[in-house]
Short mmCIF file of C-alpha atoms in Angstrom, two decimals:
data_model
loop_
_atom_site.label_atom_id
_atom_site.label_comp_id
_atom_site.label_asym_id
_atom_site.label_seq_id
_atom_site.Cartn_x
_atom_site.Cartn_y
_atom_site.Cartn_z
CA UNK A 1214 38.71 -50.90 -38.38
CA UNK A 1215 38.86 -47.52 -36.66
CA UNK A 1216 36.89 -47.14 -33.49
CA UNK A 1217 35.37 -43.90 -32.31
CA UNK A 1218 37.55 -40.87 -32.97
CA UNK A 1219 37.20 -37.67 -30.99
CA UNK A 1220 38.91 -34.34 -31.54
CA UNK A 1221 40.54 -32.45 -30.08
CA UNK A 1222 41.97 -34.52 -27.20
CA UNK A 1223 42.49 -31.52 -24.97
CA UNK A 1224 41.09 -28.01 -25.01
CA UNK A 1225 41.38 -24.94 -22.81
CA UNK A 1226 38.74 -22.23 -23.06
CA UNK A 1227 37.84 -19.07 -21.18
CA UNK A 1228 34.55 -18.53 -19.38
CA UNK A 1229 31.89 -17.18 -21.71
CA UNK A 1230 33.47 -18.64 -24.85
CA UNK A 1231 31.95 -21.24 -27.12
CA UNK A 1232 33.43 -24.65 -27.95
CA UNK A 1233 32.82 -27.35 -30.55
CA UNK A 1234 33.84 -30.96 -30.01
CA UNK A 1235 33.83 -33.54 -32.77
CA UNK A 1236 33.19 -37.25 -33.00
CA UNK A 1237 33.51 -39.79 -35.80
CA UNK A 1238 31.63 -43.00 -35.03
CA UNK A 1239 32.88 -46.51 -35.50
CA UNK A 1240 32.43 -47.86 -39.01
CA UNK A 1241 28.93 -49.30 -39.40
CA UNK A 1242 27.46 -47.32 -36.52
CA UNK A 1243 24.71 -44.77 -37.15
CA UNK A 1244 23.92 -43.42 -33.69
CA UNK A 1245 26.06 -41.08 -31.60
CA UNK A 1246 25.63 -40.29 -27.91
CA UNK A 1247 27.48 -37.70 -25.87
CA UNK A 1248 28.38 -37.94 -22.19
CA UNK A 1249 29.95 -35.53 -19.73
CA UNK A 1250 32.28 -37.01 -17.12
CA UNK A 1251 33.27 -34.65 -14.33
CA UNK A 1252 36.41 -35.47 -12.39
CA UNK A 1253 35.89 -38.43 -10.07
CA UNK A 1254 32.37 -39.15 -11.31
CA UNK A 1255 30.65 -41.42 -13.76
CA UNK A 1256 29.61 -40.19 -17.19
CA UNK A 1257 26.27 -38.40 -17.50
CA UNK A 1258 24.14 -38.55 -20.63
CA UNK A 1259 23.89 -35.30 -22.58
CA UNK A 1260 22.03 -36.33 -25.77
CA UNK A 1261 21.80 -38.84 -28.58
CA UNK A 1262 21.63 -38.32 -32.34
CA UNK A 1263 20.22 -40.61 -34.98
CA UNK A 1264 19.31 -39.79 -38.57
CA UNK A 1265 20.59 -36.25 -38.00
CA UNK A 1266 18.05 -35.59 -35.27
CA UNK A 1267 18.27 -35.39 -31.51
CA UNK A 1268 16.45 -38.47 -30.24
CA UNK A 1269 16.93 -38.15 -26.52
CA UNK A 1270 18.26 -35.53 -24.17
CA UNK A 1271 19.54 -35.66 -20.63
CA UNK A 1272 19.25 -33.00 -17.97
CA UNK A 1273 21.52 -30.42 -19.57
CA UNK A 1274 20.74 -26.76 -20.36
CA UNK A 1275 20.14 -25.43 -23.84
CA UNK A 1276 23.72 -24.13 -23.90
CA UNK A 1277 24.55 -27.69 -24.91
CA UNK A 1278 23.57 -28.42 -28.48
CA UNK A 1279 24.60 -30.87 -31.12
CA UNK A 1280 24.47 -31.89 -34.69
CA UNK A 1281 24.81 -35.07 -36.71
CA UNK A 1282 25.97 -35.06 -40.30
CA UNK A 1283 24.92 -37.36 -43.16
CA UNK A 1284 28.12 -39.41 -42.67
CA UNK A 1285 26.98 -40.03 -39.04
CA UNK A 1286 29.73 -37.91 -37.49
CA UNK A 1287 28.62 -35.52 -34.79
CA UNK A 1288 29.47 -32.27 -33.07
CA UNK A 1289 28.80 -31.11 -29.53
CA UNK A 1290 28.57 -27.36 -29.04
CA UNK A 1291 28.64 -25.60 -25.70
CA UNK A 1292 27.90 -21.88 -25.51
CA UNK A 1293 28.64 -19.39 -22.75
CA UNK A 1294 31.08 -21.72 -21.04
CA UNK A 1295 31.06 -21.95 -17.25
CA UNK A 1296 33.82 -23.20 -14.98
CA UNK A 1297 31.56 -26.14 -14.15
CA UNK A 1298 31.63 -27.27 -17.77
CA UNK A 1299 35.20 -28.46 -17.24
CA UNK A 1300 35.05 -32.21 -17.76
CA UNK A 1301 35.89 -35.12 -20.01
CA UNK A 1302 33.40 -35.31 -22.87
CA UNK A 1303 32.89 -38.81 -24.20
CA UNK A 1304 31.31 -39.79 -27.47
CA UNK A 1305 29.81 -43.25 -27.91
CA UNK A 1306 28.55 -44.79 -31.11
CA UNK A 1307 26.20 -47.69 -31.72
CA UNK A 1308 23.89 -49.25 -34.26
CA UNK A 1309 20.28 -48.24 -33.93
CA UNK A 1310 19.14 -51.83 -34.39
CA UNK A 1311 21.64 -53.20 -31.84
CA UNK A 1312 21.87 -50.54 -29.14
CA UNK A 1313 21.90 -52.93 -26.26
CA UNK A 1314 24.80 -54.96 -27.56
CA UNK A 1315 26.99 -52.21 -26.29
CA UNK A 1316 28.39 -48.98 -27.38
CA UNK A 1317 31.90 -48.12 -28.52
CA UNK A 1318 33.37 -45.18 -26.68
CA UNK A 1319 36.02 -42.75 -27.82
CA UNK A 1320 38.88 -41.60 -25.62
CA UNK A 1321 37.19 -38.29 -25.00
CA UNK A 1322 37.99 -34.60 -25.13
CA UNK A 1323 39.29 -33.04 -21.93
CA UNK A 1324 37.80 -29.55 -21.70
CA UNK A 1325 39.20 -27.10 -19.18
CA UNK A 1326 37.39 -23.79 -18.66
CA UNK A 1327 39.44 -21.07 -16.97
CA UNK B 1089 14.15 -42.57 -11.90
CA UNK B 1090 16.98 -44.87 -12.82
CA UNK B 1091 20.00 -44.67 -10.55
CA UNK B 1092 23.14 -46.75 -10.24
CA UNK B 1093 25.08 -46.97 -6.98
CA UNK B 1094 28.63 -48.19 -6.50
CA UNK B 1095 29.37 -48.09 -2.79
CA UNK B 1096 33.08 -48.92 -3.00
CA UNK B 1097 35.08 -45.86 -4.15
CA UNK B 1098 38.34 -47.83 -4.09
CA UNK B 1099 39.43 -51.44 -3.69
CA UNK B 1100 42.70 -53.32 -3.70
CA UNK B 1101 43.52 -56.90 -4.62
CA UNK B 1102 46.67 -58.97 -4.70
CA UNK B 1103 47.79 -60.20 -8.08
CA UNK B 1104 46.27 -63.63 -8.87
CA UNK B 1105 43.59 -63.21 -6.21
CA UNK B 1106 39.86 -62.67 -6.68
CA UNK B 1107 37.96 -59.44 -6.09
CA UNK B 1108 34.27 -58.52 -6.25
CA UNK B 1109 32.98 -55.08 -7.11
CA UNK B 1110 29.46 -54.19 -5.98
CA UNK B 1111 26.70 -52.39 -7.84
CA UNK B 1112 23.03 -51.77 -7.13
CA UNK B 1113 20.52 -50.00 -9.33
CA UNK B 1114 16.98 -48.76 -9.21
CA UNK B 1115 14.47 -49.04 -12.02
CA UNK B 1116 10.82 -49.72 -12.65
CA UNK B 1117 11.53 -51.38 -15.98
CA UNK B 1118 11.54 -55.14 -16.40
CA UNK B 1119 13.60 -55.49 -19.56
CA UNK B 1120 16.92 -53.69 -19.58
CA UNK B 1121 20.65 -54.26 -19.86
CA UNK B 1122 23.50 -54.00 -17.42
CA UNK B 1123 27.14 -53.45 -18.18
CA UNK B 1124 30.50 -53.21 -16.51
CA UNK B 1125 32.97 -50.86 -18.19
CA UNK B 1126 36.65 -50.44 -17.45
CA UNK B 1127 38.27 -47.01 -17.80
CA UNK B 1128 42.08 -47.03 -17.66
CA UNK B 1129 44.13 -43.81 -17.57
CA UNK B 1130 43.83 -43.70 -21.35
CA UNK B 1131 40.24 -42.59 -20.62
CA UNK B 1132 38.52 -44.88 -23.12
CA UNK B 1133 35.60 -46.86 -21.76
CA UNK B 1134 36.18 -50.55 -22.47
CA UNK B 1135 33.32 -53.02 -22.26
CA UNK B 1136 34.07 -55.76 -19.72
CA UNK B 1137 30.82 -57.69 -19.57
CA UNK B 1138 27.15 -57.34 -20.45
CA UNK B 1139 24.01 -58.86 -18.89
CA UNK B 1140 20.49 -58.95 -20.28
CA UNK B 1141 17.92 -58.59 -17.52
CA UNK B 1142 15.58 -61.18 -18.99
CA UNK B 1143 18.28 -63.83 -18.83
CA UNK B 1144 18.64 -65.56 -15.48
CA UNK B 1145 22.04 -67.04 -16.29
CA UNK B 1146 24.94 -64.93 -15.09
CA UNK B 1147 27.23 -63.65 -17.84
CA UNK B 1148 30.88 -64.69 -17.94
CA UNK B 1149 33.80 -63.47 -20.03
CA UNK B 1150 37.00 -65.37 -19.31
CA UNK B 1151 38.19 -64.16 -15.86
CA UNK B 1152 35.20 -61.84 -15.45
CA UNK B 1153 31.80 -62.94 -14.21
CA UNK B 1154 28.76 -61.29 -12.72
CA UNK B 1155 26.31 -62.12 -9.97
CA UNK B 1156 23.00 -60.73 -11.20
CA UNK B 1157 20.20 -60.66 -8.65
CA UNK B 1158 17.23 -59.08 -10.43
CA UNK B 1159 14.86 -59.00 -7.48
CA UNK B 1160 17.50 -57.35 -5.31
CA UNK B 1161 18.59 -55.10 -8.20
CA UNK B 1162 22.16 -56.09 -7.63
CA UNK B 1163 24.86 -56.60 -10.27
CA UNK B 1164 28.31 -57.38 -8.89
CA UNK B 1165 31.46 -58.07 -10.91
CA UNK B 1166 33.91 -60.79 -9.93
CA UNK B 1167 37.44 -60.68 -11.30
CA UNK B 1168 39.34 -63.93 -10.90
CA UNK B 1169 43.12 -64.35 -11.12
CA UNK B 1170 43.60 -60.56 -11.02
CA UNK B 1171 46.31 -59.17 -13.25
CA UNK B 1172 48.24 -55.91 -13.09
CA UNK B 1173 46.48 -54.82 -16.26
CA UNK B 1174 43.13 -55.01 -14.50
CA UNK B 1175 43.97 -51.88 -12.51
CA UNK B 1176 41.55 -49.15 -13.60
CA UNK B 1177 38.29 -47.41 -12.78
CA UNK B 1178 35.33 -49.73 -13.13
CA UNK B 1179 31.88 -48.37 -13.88
CA UNK B 1180 28.62 -50.21 -13.53
CA UNK B 1181 26.01 -49.05 -16.03
CA UNK B 1182 22.32 -49.58 -16.60
CA UNK B 1183 20.95 -49.18 -20.10
CA UNK B 1184 17.38 -48.55 -21.15
CA UNK B 1185 17.70 -46.48 -24.33
CA UNK B 1186 20.60 -44.62 -22.74
CA UNK B 1187 23.27 -45.30 -20.14
CA UNK B 1188 23.10 -44.46 -16.46
CA UNK B 1189 26.51 -44.88 -14.85
CA UNK B 1190 27.55 -45.35 -11.26
CA UNK B 1191 30.26 -43.21 -9.70
CA UNK B 1192 32.92 -45.84 -10.24
CA UNK B 1193 35.27 -48.05 -8.22
CA UNK B 1194 39.01 -47.60 -8.51
CA UNK B 1195 40.68 -51.01 -8.52
CA UNK B 1196 44.31 -51.29 -7.46
CA UNK B 1197 46.20 -54.52 -8.18
CA UNK B 1198 49.23 -55.20 -5.99
CA UNK B 1199 52.13 -57.29 -7.34
#
């Protein structure tokens, strides 16, 4: 049973560019959440998708957007990249009816903006 | 606003000994969930233990146990019989619809 799969594992982009990160949830999960983890810090909530809609959003600018597909997979898009966007981006999946039983996290995408 | 504080940036423990990692949180909610996650160099967050706020009994998972003090908003993790494989970053997290994570504690295990 595959867990959460994220791609790519590493990415280097230039300031001002746009990037798309992808996440496939664990089998049986229907909700995907995205987190940004800066170096030496804990993850911070970006947003959560369920039924192809953004359900909740953290304190991130509109440059951060997402999408969820009918197969529950999700994309995180970041426009006009800044140096401060360099971080590990984690995807976590869960079941909408069992959120608090814990989420399954992927291994993340390491984004470096130069 | 919900916040999670881990006041120990780094800790060390001798193999086979016991170590306690501290965590405090702030919330106005009464029904929520608390977690400890382990993040090894592989980067994946691994669930260590979970506590439901409405349960008074402290959660245990093999060598891992918590001391949950709801009134004090404290949620510490005790690791007994520490093993080399326990070395990692440990994050305390509060969950009420979404996760709020602390800044983490790096645990070193000495052979």
